[in-house]
Amino acid sequence: MFQPLRQVSGLVVALFFLFLFLLYAGSGFYTDLLWFQNLGYAAVFWKLLTSRWLVYLVVGLVWLLFLFSNLQLTKPTIGETLHNVRFLRRLAQLLTSKRVSTFFFAAALVIAVMGSTASGSYWETVQNFLQVTTVGITDPLFNLDIGFFLFKLPFYTLVYRMALSLVLLTLVIVGFIYFLFGAFSLTKYRIVIKGRARYHLAGLGALALILKAWGYRLGMYNLVHSTRGVAYGASYTDVTVLLVGLKVLFWLALVTAVLLVISAIIRKARFMVASAFLLLAGSFLVGDLYPSMVQQFIVEPNELSKETPYIINNITATLQAYGLDKVEERTFELRPELSYAQLQEEKAVIDNIRLWDYRPLLSTYGQLQEMRLYYDFLGVDIDRYQIDGRMRQVAIAVREMNNANLSTQAQTWVNQHLKYTHGYGVLVSPVNEVSEEGLPNFWVKNIPPESLVPELTIQQPAIYYGETTDEYVVVNTLTGEFDYPLGDQNAYTNYQGVGGVQLSNPVIKAAFAFRFNTLKFLLSQDISSESRILFYRNIQERVHRIAPFLKYDRDPYIVISEGRLFWIQDAYVTSSFYPYSQPFSEWGNYARNSVKVIIDAYNGTVDFYISDPNEPLTKVYSKVFPTLFKSIDQMPDGIKAHLRYPQDFFELQSRVLSQYHMTDPTVFYNKEDLWSIPTEIYGDKEVVMEPYYLVTGLEDERDEDFILILPFTPVRKNNMIAWLAAKSDFNEDYGKLILYKFPKQALTFGPMQVEARIDQDSEISRQL
């Protein structure tokens, strides 16, 4: 009577635990999907997921079918051996054909899963190939569009490596099975392989050789990434020797494949052995020994004359790859004396000279305006605003919440995740003004924010998304959120934004309970169906979750627009496959700042805007993710006015230009005019100078621009030789690079020389 009840109850318990397991295993997936849906990027979520899994499944399926079919071909040999050998006949009764096939399938499945595990990470290579676009520039060696090297060649190389690995692995496994079951026999002079095994192994060997021939063909194209010569890319030896050698090896590998099959058919191995030996010898001689000898005995004694055309290729490609091919060069005419009248003419420039360095200013902000221990200023950014019709350069910093600074007793789950949920307000001060006490002259200060100029009025100062917001929070709860300190009391609020995922039902609550390993989502009476959970609040993690294929600038910055706070995050497209271009660490050998990302500090909405619609990689990503990117024309004007040339990219371009301003191959080869980034004194230490934002009108230009500048000095010298400027105002001149060069016949003091002169002036030194 009770037996059926026990069975039913056991089934219910089993199903319950299965449900819990699936909920735990799928909680991350489900909550991430809800997060993407809240941001309006569900299509991006599915494209990222399906791209990875389709590549993984396709590769795994190919491995499975290829391995299983080849293992199946060994069954007749296994069966013959088991039936013909007397002591194995009992084993033959156990190893039926069906059981052997089942074992082979299981083995092939395990190997396929293991072999294809890493393939999903190459989804971007596959998608780039499927959405290939042209660049409009051809390489100098093969006369192919650069798009071939950026999008097609990486895919072909990936397919070649995976296919060759699969075939060689299969050859080893199948060969071992044939050896184990007696398909090999050893005579006095040679190894004999029986008929069926011979044909099978010959076919696999021929396929491996055909793939190897394809590898030689791809190797020809990959010469554009050679590091053999004095400059990155195909060198004299690569073009005149190795390129020809790879063509010979290509045909030799194909001939060897054909001879291998013929040898298996006619049972004469001498032709195949001779061809294989020739291939191995040719690979060593043509691919290694002979090129090395040419490099050592012909090129190196005459390196400049031999490598000049290839140095030119490297210089041209590198300047193109980093957007430096359109740098405008100007000569900076030095004036022997500076008159008071000239200073009066440049009053707008003088008025915007920065008196405050961001590093001591950050400490000053913290001492004056953090208000409570749990507030932090992470950094100070430099921007500009139109104040009274004039462009004024300002320093701006965000007051973020740092729960780690709460007292130990206050670091409860409720306080960290429900109560102290957001930062509050920003500080703004002009860079060129100092109060009578020697402090910043604040235009925006205090809590709630007091804006002393109407252009900087802030109506929504709460900051739920920032640079230090690493923990999740639950908002719009019954407990209320701490908003800001109000004397001896505190002001409280409830979140009214659209950010986060609404905890509208028990399933969603349970999913987050499993994700964050706490039952408080289910047990807390403060969390209602109207509550929302905000996670991935760190803006850099946030944008990377949405678009992991982009590289992001280290320094996002806050702007005030229409009474609200927004983060601007610069993003880059990069590649390591641009032909002839010199690679730089952490960047590859191609980079463009073609995407601007805007994050609402209150709602957490994220918008990706394309600032360079003609950039080829961005075109491809736009095809892959058609719902992700917007045109820069759709960006609100109030935010567009605060776009600036990014410092990370400018530093990279400066590093490149310090060497690649030498466009004469002889000068480049001899490193006659190598530049370096100068140093300066900060505190009591000598540090490398950072790029510097400035409001000024450039030479022969009346209008003021917000520009980014950096000086150069000759290597191992301190005099200034040039400086680079990048325009930041988003108009037709945005991103224009101007290189000012100083006359070499006259001395121009560099930063360290100016530091020394200041130290030598007793009056200035005393005041400092």
Coordinates of C-alpha atoms in Angstrom, one line a residue, residues 65 121 128 151 158 257 343 363 375 437 444 488 517 571 585 594 604 621 688 727 753:
L65 CA 32.9 12.4 -37.1
S121 CA 37.4 31.4 -27.8
N128 CA 35.5 38.5 -38.7
F151 CA 40.1 38.9 -41.5
L158 CA 43.2 28.7 -37.3
A257 CA 51.2 13.0 -50.8
L343 CA 51.3 88.0 -23.3
S363 CA 44.6 64.7 -2.0
Y375 CA 33.2 58.4 0.5
E437 CA 43.8 80.3 1.5
V444 CA 30.6 72.7 -7.5
D488 CA 23.9 64.9 12.6
N517 CA 25.4 32.4 -2.4
A571 CA 37.1 52.2 -26.6
S585 CA 53.0 45.6 -26.1
S594 CA 36.6 54.4 -33.2
G604 CA 23.4 52.4 -15.8
Y621 CA 31.7 44.5 -35.6
V688 CA 58.0 60.1 -17.1
K727 CA 42.7 68.3 -31.2
Q753 CA 66.3 71.7 -18.0

